[in-house]
Each structure stands twice: as C-alpha cells, then as structure tokens.
Backbone as CSV, one residue per row, in Angstrom:
resi,resn,N_x,N_y,N_z,CA_x,CA_y,CA_z,C_x,C_y,C_z
1,MET,24.026,-71.623,-143.178,23.719,-72.527,-142.067,23.023,-71.782,-140.934
2,GLY,23.480,-70.526,-140.641,22.873,-69.709,-139.602,21.426,-69.399,-139.923
3,PHE,21.130,-69.231,-141.225,19.760,-68.934,-141.639,18.837,-70.105,-141.290
4,LEU,19.286,-71.336,-141.653,18.464,-72.524,-141.406,18.281,-72.773,-139.904
5,LEU,19.379,-72.640,-139.168,19.286,-72.821,-137.713,18.345,-71.784,-137.098
6,GLY,18.490,-70.549,-137.528,17.644,-69.473,-137.020,16.181,-69.699,-137.364
7,ALA,15.915,-70.101,-138.640,14.530,-70.322,-139.084,13.904,-71.480,-138.312
8,TYR,14.678,-72.569,-138.170,14.138,-73.720,-137.437,13.934,-73.374,-135.953
9,GLY,14.928,-72.692,-135.375,14.820,-72.282,-133.967,13.638,-71.363,-133.743
10,LYS,13.420,-70.421,-134.684,12.290,-69.488,-134.589,10.967,-70.261,-134.642
11,LEU,10.914,-71.234,-135.546,9.707,-72.055,-135.696,9.403,-72.815,-134.399
12,MET,10.415,-73.449,-133.834,10.232,-74.243,-132.609,9.931,-73.346,-131.392
13,ALA,10.639,-72.212,-131.320,10.406,-71.290,-130.194,8.999,-70.704,-130.280
14,GLY,8.547,-70.381,-131.507,7.187,-69.858,-131.697,6.143,-70.881,-131.273
15,LYS,6.402,-72.136,-131.643,5.488,-73.223,-131.261,5.461,-73.361,-129.737
16,ARG,6.636,-73.270,-129.134,6.744,-73.386,-127.665,5.982,-72.239,-126.985
17,VAL,6.119,-71.030,-127.510,5.404,-69.874,-126.936,3.904,-70.116,-126.999
18,ARG,3.422,-70.581,-128.168,1.972,-70.812,-128.321,1.472,-71.910,-127.371
19,GLN,2.265,-72.982,-127.232,1.878,-74.068,-126.300,1.803,-73.545,-124.860
20,LEU,2.832,-72.777,-124.487,2.872,-72.232,-123.124,1.715,-71.251,-122.890
21,GLN,1.416,-70.423,-123.896,0.308,-69.468,-123.766,-1.034,-70.188,-123.633
22,ALA,-1.201,-71.287,-124.379,-2.444,-72.077,-124.284,-2.559,-72.687,-122.885
23,ARG,-1.428,-73.206,-122.400,-1.432,-73.777,-121.042,-1.717,-72.681,-120.009
24,MET,-1.155,-71.489,-120.229,-1.367,-70.362,-119.313,-2.857,-70.002,-119.249
25,MET,-3.516,-69.981,-120.400,-4.952,-69.663,-120.422,-5.752,-70.679,-119.611
26,SER,-5.388,-71.949,-119.763,-6.061,-73.021,-119.019,-5.836,-72.872,-117.515
27,VAL,-4.567,-72.600,-117.143,-4.217,-72.448,-115.719,-4.925,-71.232,-115.119
28,GLN,-4.940,-70.113,-115.862,-5.614,-68.916,-115.369,-7.112,-69.165,-115.142
29,SER,-7.717,-69.918,-116.067,-9.140,-70.252,-115.931,-9.372,-71.123,-114.693
30,GLN,-8.508,-72.129,-114.506,-8.623,-73.004,-113.334,-8.388,-72.228,-112.038
31,LEU,-7.436,-71.291,-112.087,-7.108,-70.480,-110.906,-8.287,-69.593,-110.526
32,ARG,-8.920,-68.978,-111.533,-10.102,-68.145,-111.262,-11.216,-68.989,-110.639
33,ARG,-11.389,-70.204,-111.186,-12.425,-71.111,-110.662,-12.117,-71.515,-109.226
34,ALA,-10.856,-71.833,-108.962,-10.452,-72.237,-107.595,-10.677,-71.091,-106.615
35,THR,-10.309,-69.869,-107.017,-10.507,-68.694,-106.151,-11.995,-68.464,-105.902
36,ARG,-12.794,-68.605,-106.960,-14.253,-68.436,-106.839,-14.848,-69.512,-105.917
37,ASP,-14.358,-70.747,-106.067,-14.843,-71.851,-105.211,-14.535,-71.575,-103.738
38,ILE,-13.339,-71.049,-103.475,-12.955,-70.715,-102.095,-13.872,-69.637,-101.544
39,GLU,-14.106,-68.584,-102.343,-14.970,-67.484,-101.901,-16.394,-67.978,-101.633
40,ASN,-16.918,-68.834,-102.542,-18.271,-69.379,-102.371,-18.370,-70.254,-101.133
41,MET,-17.345,-71.101,-100.935,-17.326,-71.996,-99.774,-17.268,-71.180,-98.483
42,GLU,-16.412,-70.163,-98.462,-16.296,-69.306,-97.269,-17.618,-68.608,-96.982
43,ARG,-18.258,-68.097,-98.057,-19.541,-67.407,-97.896,-20.597,-68.359,-97.337
44,THR,-20.646,-69.578,-97.889,-21.621,-70.585,-97.433,-21.384,-70.943,-95.969
45,LEU,-20.127,-71.202,-95.614,-19.802,-71.589,-94.235,-20.069,-70.445,-93.262
46,ASN,-19.745,-69.215,-93.678,-20.012,-68.050,-92.822,-21.515,-67.879,-92.600
47,GLN,-22.310,-68.147,-93.661,-23.770,-68.035,-93.535,-24.304,-69.115,-92.597
48,GLN,-23.763,-70.331,-92.719,-24.191,-71.426,-91.828,-23.875,-71.089,-90.367
49,GLU,-22.694,-70.546,-90.146,-22.292,-70.154,-88.787,-23.231,-69.064,-88.252
50,LYS,-23.503,-68.084,-89.112,-24.393,-66.975,-88.739,-25.794,-67.510,-88.411
51,ASN,-26.284,-68.452,-89.224,-27.620,-69.031,-89.001,-27.697,-69.766,-87.664
52,LEU,-26.644,-70.525,-87.358,-26.617,-71.262,-86.084,-26.646,-70.300,-84.905
53,LYS,-25.850,-69.237,-85.000,-25.815,-68.239,-83.918,-27.174,-67.556,-83.786
54,TYR,-27.800,-67.271,-84.929,-29.118,-66.624,-84.909,-30.156,-67.538,-84.260
55,MET,-30.095,-68.836,-84.591,-31.027,-69.809,-83.984,-30.835,-69.859,-82.474
56,ASN,-29.579,-69.845,-82.035,-29.286,-69.828,-80.600,-29.854,-68.583,-79.940
57,GLN,-29.607,-67.433,-80.581,-30.084,-66.157,-80.041,-31.608,-66.152,-79.950
58,SER,-32.262,-66.658,-81.006,-33.737,-66.713,-81.020,-34.254,-67.609,-79.906
59,TYR,-33.589,-68.752,-79.747,-34.011,-69.704,-78.711,-33.908,-69.062,-77.323
60,ILE,-32.776,-68.408,-77.055,-32.567,-67.750,-75.755,-33.569,-66.615,-75.570
61,SER,-33.785,-65.812,-76.631,-34.738,-64.696,-76.548,-36.148,-65.195,-76.241
62,ASN,-36.541,-66.274,-76.917,-37.873,-66.852,-76.667,-37.999,-67.376,-75.237
63,MET,-36.919,-67.999,-74.768,-36.934,-68.506,-73.392,-37.059,-67.353,-72.404
64,MET,-36.345,-66.260,-72.664,-36.399,-65.103,-71.769,-37.791,-64.462,-71.774
65,MET,-38.388,-64.396,-72.975,-39.743,-63.852,-73.055,-40.719,-64.725,-72.270
66,GLY,-40.538,-66.037,-72.427,-41.380,-66.978,-71.686,-41.183,-66.825,-70.184
67,MET,-39.909,-66.643,-69.808,-39.610,-66.460,-68.375,-40.204,-65.158,-67.853
68,SER,-40.170,-64.120,-68.698,-40.724,-62.824,-68.300,-42.230,-62.952,-68.046
69,GLY,-42.901,-63.645,-68.949,-44.335,-63.904,-68.748,-44.560,-64.790,-67.537
70,GLY,-43.677,-65.751,-67.362,-43.773,-66.665,-66.214,-43.548,-65.943,-64.899
71,LEU,-42.724,-64.897,-64.933,-42.451,-64.118,-63.718,-43.741,-63.491,-63.200
72,GLN,-44.490,-62.873,-64.129,-45.767,-62.260,-63.737,-46.727,-63.307,-63.183
73,ALA,-46.761,-64.458,-63.864,-47.657,-65.539,-63.416,-47.223,-66.062,-62.042
74,SER,-45.901,-66.155,-61.839,-45.387,-66.646,-60.551,-45.730,-65.689,-59.415
75,ILE,-45.586,-64.383,-59.686,-45.924,-63.375,-58.674,-47.413,-63.446,-58.341
76,PHE,-48.240,-63.551,-59.379,-49.689,-63.664,-59.184,-50.015,-64.929,-58.387
77,GLY,-49.356,-66.038,-58.756,-49.582,-67.310,-58.060,-49.180,-67.237,-56.599
78,ALA,-48.036,-66.589,-56.314,-47.567,-66.458,-54.928,-48.544,-65.627,-54.099
79,LEU,-49.044,-64.532,-54.693,-50.029,-63.690,-53.994,-51.324,-64.470,-53.751
80,LYS,-51.760,-65.203,-54.740,-53.005,-65.978,-54.642,-52.873,-67.037,-53.539
81,THR,-51.711,-67.682,-53.524,-51.465,-68.713,-52.513,-51.453,-68.086,-51.113
82,GLN,-50.808,-66.949,-51.007,-50.639,-66.293,-49.708,-51.960,-65.706,-49.184
83,PHE,-52.723,-65.082,-50.089,-53.894,-64.324,-49.602,-55.240,-64.900,-50.062
84,GLY,-55.209,-65.840,-50.974,-56.452,-66.509,-51.394,-57.498,-65.548,-51.924
85,ASP,-58.746,-65.727,-51.407,-59.879,-64.935,-51.924,-59.869,-63.486,-51.457
86,SER,-59.017,-63.178,-50.486,-58.988,-61.784,-50.011,-58.235,-60.863,-50.974
87,LEU,-57.617,-61.460,-51.974,-56.858,-60.682,-52.955,-57.833,-59.944,-53.884
88,PRO,-57.693,-58.604,-54.036,-58.618,-57.867,-54.911,-58.345,-58.171,-56.385
89,ILE,-59.328,-58.702,-57.091,-59.190,-59.092,-58.498,-60.074,-58.173,-59.346
90,ALA,-59.531,-57.767,-60.500,-60.303,-56.972,-61.457,-59.879,-57.380,-62.863
91,ASN,-60.846,-57.680,-63.709,-60.584,-58.085,-65.115,-59.607,-59.266,-65.203
92,GLY,-59.756,-60.227,-64.310,-58.934,-61.441,-64.330,-57.536,-61.254,-63.785
93,GLY,-57.210,-60.068,-63.313,-55.890,-59.826,-62.753,-55.995,-59.127,-61.414
94,ILE,-54.870,-58.922,-60.786,-54.847,-58.264,-59.476,-55.140,-56.774,-59.639
95,ASP,-55.969,-56.267,-58.771,-56.235,-54.821,-58.726,-55.242,-54.217,-57.730
96,TYR,-54.087,-53.813,-58.270,-52.994,-53.356,-57.406,-53.366,-52.123,-56.570
97,ALA,-54.279,-51.317,-57.072,-54.694,-50.100,-56.347,-55.447,-50.438,-55.066
98,LYS,-56.039,-51.639,-54.987,-56.862,-51.999,-53.831,-56.163,-52.967,-52.879
99,LEU,-54.860,-53.166,-53.062,-54.128,-54.075,-52.167,-54.020,-53.464,-50.772
100,SER,-54.129,-54.319,-49.772,-53.910,-53.844,-48.393,-52.419,-53.598,-48.213
101,SER,-52.037,-52.919,-47.124,-50.610,-52.628,-46.888,-49.830,-53.930,-46.728
102,GLU,-50.441,-54.934,-46.095,-49.767,-56.238,-45.923,-49.555,-56.897,-47.288
103,GLN,-50.602,-56.860,-48.125,-50.514,-57.449,-49.461,-49.488,-56.695,-50.318
104,ALA,-49.495,-55.368,-50.228,-48.553,-54.545,-51.003,-47.115,-54.827,-50.573
105,SER,-46.920,-54.989,-49.264,-45.584,-55.277,-48.722,-45.109,-56.651,-49.205
106,TYR,-46.021,-57.628,-49.168,-45.690,-58.987,-49.624,-45.392,-58.961,-51.131
107,LEU,-46.232,-58.204,-51.874,-46.039,-58.077,-53.324,-44.642,-57.514,-53.615
108,SER,-44.246,-56.467,-52.900,-42.935,-55.841,-53.093,-41.815,-56.834,-52.804
109,SER,-41.946,-57.570,-51.702,-40.927,-58.537,-51.285,-40.800,-59.674,-52.296
110,ILE,-41.959,-60.254,-52.677,-41.947,-61.406,-53.593,-41.487,-60.975,-54.992
111,THR,-41.875,-59.742,-55.395,-41.460,-59.227,-56.718,-39.947,-59.061,-56.756
112,GLN,-39.386,-58.499,-55.687,-37.937,-58.294,-55.629,-37.207,-59.639,-55.654
113,GLN,-37.705,-60.563,-54.881,-37.081,-61.891,-54.789,-37.120,-62.599,-56.149
114,MET,-38.292,-62.596,-56.779,-38.436,-63.309,-58.060,-37.721,-62.583,-59.204
115,THR,-37.692,-61.254,-59.126,-36.972,-60.488,-60.156,-35.484,-60.765,-60.070
116,THR,-34.942,-60.841,-58.849,-33.528,-61.171,-58.662,-33.226,-62.548,-59.242
117,GLN,-34.131,-63.491,-58.954,-33.965,-64.858,-59.467,-34.043,-64.857,-61.000
118,PHE,-34.983,-64.083,-61.541,-35.160,-63.975,-62.987,-33.893,-63.377,-63.633
119,GLN,-33.341,-62.342,-63.015,-32.131,-61.705,-63.547,-30.944,-62.666,-63.516
120,TYR,-30.869,-63.456,-62.440,-29.807,-64.455,-62.340,-29.946,-65.474,-63.484
121,GLN,-31.187,-65.892,-63.746,-31.427,-66.860,-64.831,-31.099,-66.228,-66.193
122,GLN,-31.434,-64.951,-66.352,-31.101,-64.239,-67.594,-29.590,-64.208,-67.817
123,GLN,-28.857,-63.878,-66.758,-27.392,-63.822,-66.860,-26.822,-65.200,-67.207
124,ALA,-27.398,-66.232,-66.580,-26.945,-67.602,-66.857,-27.200,-67.950,-68.322
125,MET,-28.344,-67.521,-68.849,-28.675,-67.807,-70.246,-27.763,-67.029,-71.201
126,GLN,-27.490,-65.772,-70.861,-26.583,-64.966,-71.691,-25.188,-65.589,-71.700
127,SER,-24.764,-66.038,-70.542,-23.456,-66.691,-70.430,-23.434,-67.973,-71.261
128,SER,-24.530,-68.734,-71.178,-24.655,-69.973,-71.955,-24.621,-69.658,-73.452
129,LEU,-25.308,-68.587,-73.847,-25.334,-68.186,-75.257,-23.932,-67.843,-75.737
130,MET,-23.188,-67.083,-74.914,-21.818,-66.713,-75.289,-20.933,-67.950,-75.427
131,GLN,-21.095,-68.898,-74.503,-20.304,-70.132,-74.569,-20.649,-70.929,-75.832
132,GLN,-21.956,-71.014,-76.126,-22.387,-71.757,-77.323,-21.869,-71.088,-78.589
133,ASN,-21.927,-69.749,-78.627,-21.418,-69.025,-79.800,-19.915,-69.224,-79.960
134,SER,-19.219,-69.240,-78.838,-17.774,-69.480,-78.874,-17.468,-70.889,-79.395
135,MET,-18.268,-71.867,-78.943,-18.111,-73.247,-79.428,-18.392,-73.326,-80.931
136,ILE,-19.444,-72.634,-81.371,-19.801,-72.626,-82.798,-18.638,-72.043,-83.602
137,GLU,-18.089,-70.913,-83.124,-16.966,-70.270,-83.828,-15.769,-71.207,-83.924
138,ASN,-15.433,-71.848,-82.800,-14.276,-72.761,-82.790,-14.502,-73.954,-83.711
139,ASN,-15.708,-74.535,-83.621,-16.018,-75.696,-84.468,-16.010,-75.320,-85.945
140,PHE,-16.580,-74.153,-86.250,-16.617,-73.726,-87.649,-15.229,-73.364,-88.152
141,GLU,-14.390,-72.839,-87.270,-13.016,-72.502,-87.665,-12.305,-73.780,-88.117
142,ALA,-12.441,-74.829,-87.312,-11.813,-76.118,-87.653,-12.451,-76.710,-88.911
143,TYR,-13.782,-76.602,-89.010,-14.503,-77.145,-90.160,-14.128,-76.396,-91.442
144,LYS,-14.025,-75.061,-91.327,-13.633,-74.243,-92.489,-12.245,-74.665,-92.981
145,GLU,-11.333,-74.831,-92.023,-9.969,-75.212,-92.383,-9.971,-76.550,-93.114
146,LEU,-10.758,-77.487,-92.603,-10.859,-78.819,-93.207,-11.429,-78.739,-94.618
147,GLN,-12.485,-77.938,-94.793,-13.161,-77.832,-96.087,-12.372,-76.989,-97.086
148,LEU,-11.737,-75.925,-96.599,-11.076,-74.978,-97.494,-9.646,-75.361,-97.859
149,GLN,-8.983,-76.146,-96.996,-7.564,-76.439,-97.230,-7.293,-77.085,-98.590
150,PRO,-8.081,-78.106,-98.989,-7.814,-78.693,-100.323,-7.964,-77.667,-101.446
151,LEU,-8.975,-76.791,-101.327,-9.173,-75.752,-102.347,-8.020,-74.754,-102.339
152,LYS,-7.557,-74.396,-101.129,-6.435,-73.454,-101.027,-5.151,-74.075,-101.566
153,ASP,-4.971,-75.391,-101.306,-3.790,-76.092,-101.842,-3.807,-76.061,-103.367
154,THR,-4.981,-76.335,-103.940,-5.128,-76.311,-105.405,-4.836,-74.918,-105.942
155,GLU,-5.380,-73.903,-105.275,-5.160,-72.516,-105.695,-3.668,-72.187,-105.661
156,GLU,-2.997,-72.615,-104.600,-1.563,-72.333,-104.461,-0.754,-73.028,-105.558
157,GLU,-1.105,-74.304,-105.844,-0.402,-75.047,-106.897,-0.584,-74.364,-108.248
158,LEU,-1.823,-73.922,-108.511,-2.107,-73.249,-109.784,-1.374,-71.908,-109.874
159,GLN,-1.282,-71.209,-108.762,-0.563,-69.929,-108.740,0.917,-70.151,-109.027
160,LEU,1.486,-71.209,-108.427,2.898,-71.536,-108.677,3.117,-71.898,-110.140
161,GLU,2.178,-72.684,-110.693,2.294,-73.066,-112.109,2.184,-71.834,-113.002
162,LYS,1.281,-70.925,-112.655,1.106,-69.682,-113.427,2.402,-68.865,-113.405
163,ASP,3.009,-68.733,-112.224,4.279,-67.995,-112.102,5.372,-68.647,-112.948
164,SER,5.420,-69.988,-112.897,6.426,-70.736,-113.662,6.195,-70.546,-115.168
165,LEU,4.929,-70.592,-115.583,4.611,-70.417,-117.009,4.971,-69.018,-117.496
166,GLU,4.748,-68.014,-116.658,5.108,-66.639,-117.035,6.598,-66.551,-117.350
167,THR,7.417,-67.197,-116.491,8.876,-67.204,-116.698,9.219,-67.972,-117.980
168,GLN,8.593,-69.139,-118.162,8.870,-69.964,-119.348,8.482,-69.237,-120.637
169,ILE,7.338,-68.533,-120.610,6.885,-67.781,-121.798,7.887,-66.679,-122.116
170,GLN,8.329,-66.005,-121.072,9.320,-64.926,-121.251,10.593,-65.467,-121.914
171,LEU,11.084,-66.616,-121.399,12.299,-67.230,-121.949,12.076,-67.706,-123.387
172,ALA,10.906,-68.311,-123.636,10.602,-68.799,-124.992,10.506,-67.630,-125.972
173,GLN,9.963,-66.509,-125.518,9.869,-65.317,-126.385,11.267,-64.752,-126.663
174,GLN,12.118,-64.806,-125.654,13.511,-64.358,-125.851,14.218,-65.267,-126.864
175,ASP,13.988,-66.595,-126.741,14.560,-67.551,-127.705,14.057,-67.250,-129.111
176,TYR,12.747,-66.977,-129.191,12.130,-66.673,-130.492,12.796,-65.449,-131.120
177,GLU,12.970,-64.395,-130.325,13.595,-63.167,-130.833,15.055,-63.413,-131.233
178,ALA,15.773,-64.221,-130.429,17.185,-64.533,-130.738,17.287,-65.325,-132.039
179,CYS,16.406,-66.290,-132.222,16.413,-67.109,-133.444,16.019,-66.259,-134.655
180,LYS,15.107,-65.317,-134.445,14.688,-64.414,-135.518,15.874,-63.571,-135.984
181,GLU,16.640,-63.098,-135.007,17.843,-62.319,-135.333,18.875,-63.186,-136.064
182,MET,19.013,-64.449,-135.604,19.962,-65.372,-136.243,19.538,-65.636,-137.687
183,GLU,18.221,-65.800,-137.876,17.683,-66.046,-139.218,17.952,-64.833,-140.126
184,LYS,17.713,-63.632,-139.568,17.922,-62.395,-140.322,19.404,-62.244,-140.714
185,ALA,20.279,-62.515,-139.734,21.729,-62.409,-139.996,22.158,-63.450,-141.025
186,GLY,21.595,-64.669,-140.907,21.922,-65.736,-141.866,21.416,-65.411,-143.260
187,ALA,20.265,-64.755,-143.348,19.697,-64.387,-144.650,20.596,-63.361,-145.350
188,LYS,21.168,-62.458,-144.574,22.064,-61.447,-145.162,23.290,-62.099,-145.788
189,SER,23.779,-63.158,-145.119,24.990,-63.815,-145.636,24.695,-64.630,-146.904
190,LEU,23.390,-64.917,-147.144,23.025,-65.678,-148.342,22.868,-64.775,-149.574
191,VAL,22.718,-63.483,-149.335,22.536,-62.541,-150.460,23.862,-62.451,-151.246
192,PRO,23.799,-62.685,-152.565,25.048,-62.625,-153.349,25.645,-61.222,-153.349
193,ASN,26.930,-61.190,-153.413,27.644,-59.914,-153.423,27.869,-59.510,-154.887
194,TYR,27.161,-58.455,-155.349,27.249,-58.035,-156.750,28.239,-56.895,-156.955
195,THR,29.019,-56.612,-155.994,29.931,-55.470,-156.123,31.183,-55.868,-156.903
196,GLY,31.370,-57.154,-157.069,32.551,-57.620,-157.784,33.795,-57.641,-156.919
197,GLN,33.651,-57.450,-155.669,34.816,-57.447,-154.771,34.896,-58.756,-153.998
198,GLY,34.051,-59.751,-154.361,33.969,-60.969,-153.582,34.985,-61.951,-153.951
C-alpha cells in the first residue's frame, strides 16, 4: 500500500512541481517586462523633463542675447537723441575716440545706468528660469508618480507572486522527495523474502 501511495504521490507532486515551474517562468518573464517598462517610462519622462528645461534655458539665453544687443542699440539711441548730428560717427557706429568730454561723460553715465538695468533684467530672468524649472520638476514628479504607479504596482504584485511560487516549488519538491522515499520503502516491502524465515 505504501508503494502505491508513494508512487501516486510522487506522480502528483512531480506534476505540481512542473506546473509551478511553468507558472514561475511566465511570472519571471512578466516581471522582467514590467521592470523594463518602468525603466523605459522613467527614461522617457526624464528626457521630456530635460527637453522642457533645455527649451526654457534656450529661450532665456536668446532673450538675454537680444537684450545685450538691444543694450548697445539703446546706448547709441540715447547718445543720438542727446547730441544729434554732433555725435562723431564712423562706419555706421559711434567713433568713441572722437567723443567730446561732455559726450564721453554722458556715455559713461548712460552706459552705467542701462547696464545696471540690464543686469537687473538678467537677474529677473534667471530667477524666472529657476522658478519655471522648479515648477517643471514638481509637475513631472507628480506626473511620473501618476504614470509609473500602475507599472510599479504590477511589478510588486509579480514579485510577490514570484516569491510565493518559489516557496510553493520548494514545498512541492519536498513532497516529491518524500513520496519517492515512501515509494522506495514500499517497494522493498513488496520484495519476497527468500530466506525461508518468513
């Protein structure tokens, strides 16, 4: 009887091990895919965030360059307005070497005034850029959480199932070995005793 129970138990435990191992392979494949999906999504979102910040930086840089060019034009315009035709011009621009002391003094004053204003505007733009980048980071943090959470939940569920399957496979293998031993012990009891002492 022990032989039959052991043989049947071994058969069923072996079948259970194979079923669990097949399920484990499927879960491991799904888990790898879920992990890869999370990594790809994070990479994509990080790139989008980086692109937005770069666009902001480019926009501010272009504005500053424009302002820098505008500063020179503003200084030239202020001198032209102040001194008109008496301003020494060479090659379409001011001939700074030929400025009178009054013109040079005015140039120094207006340049300092406009440069201070330009620097203030630069600082305001840098501050604005930092605020915008901070907003982008915060918005993307929330967006990442929203997009990644379902994938992370799936990954966690698959990891839990994988852990559970590892335990079940271990137990099924132990059952298989126990039934194998029972079958072996039962087979010994079926062998006839030829010693004549039975």
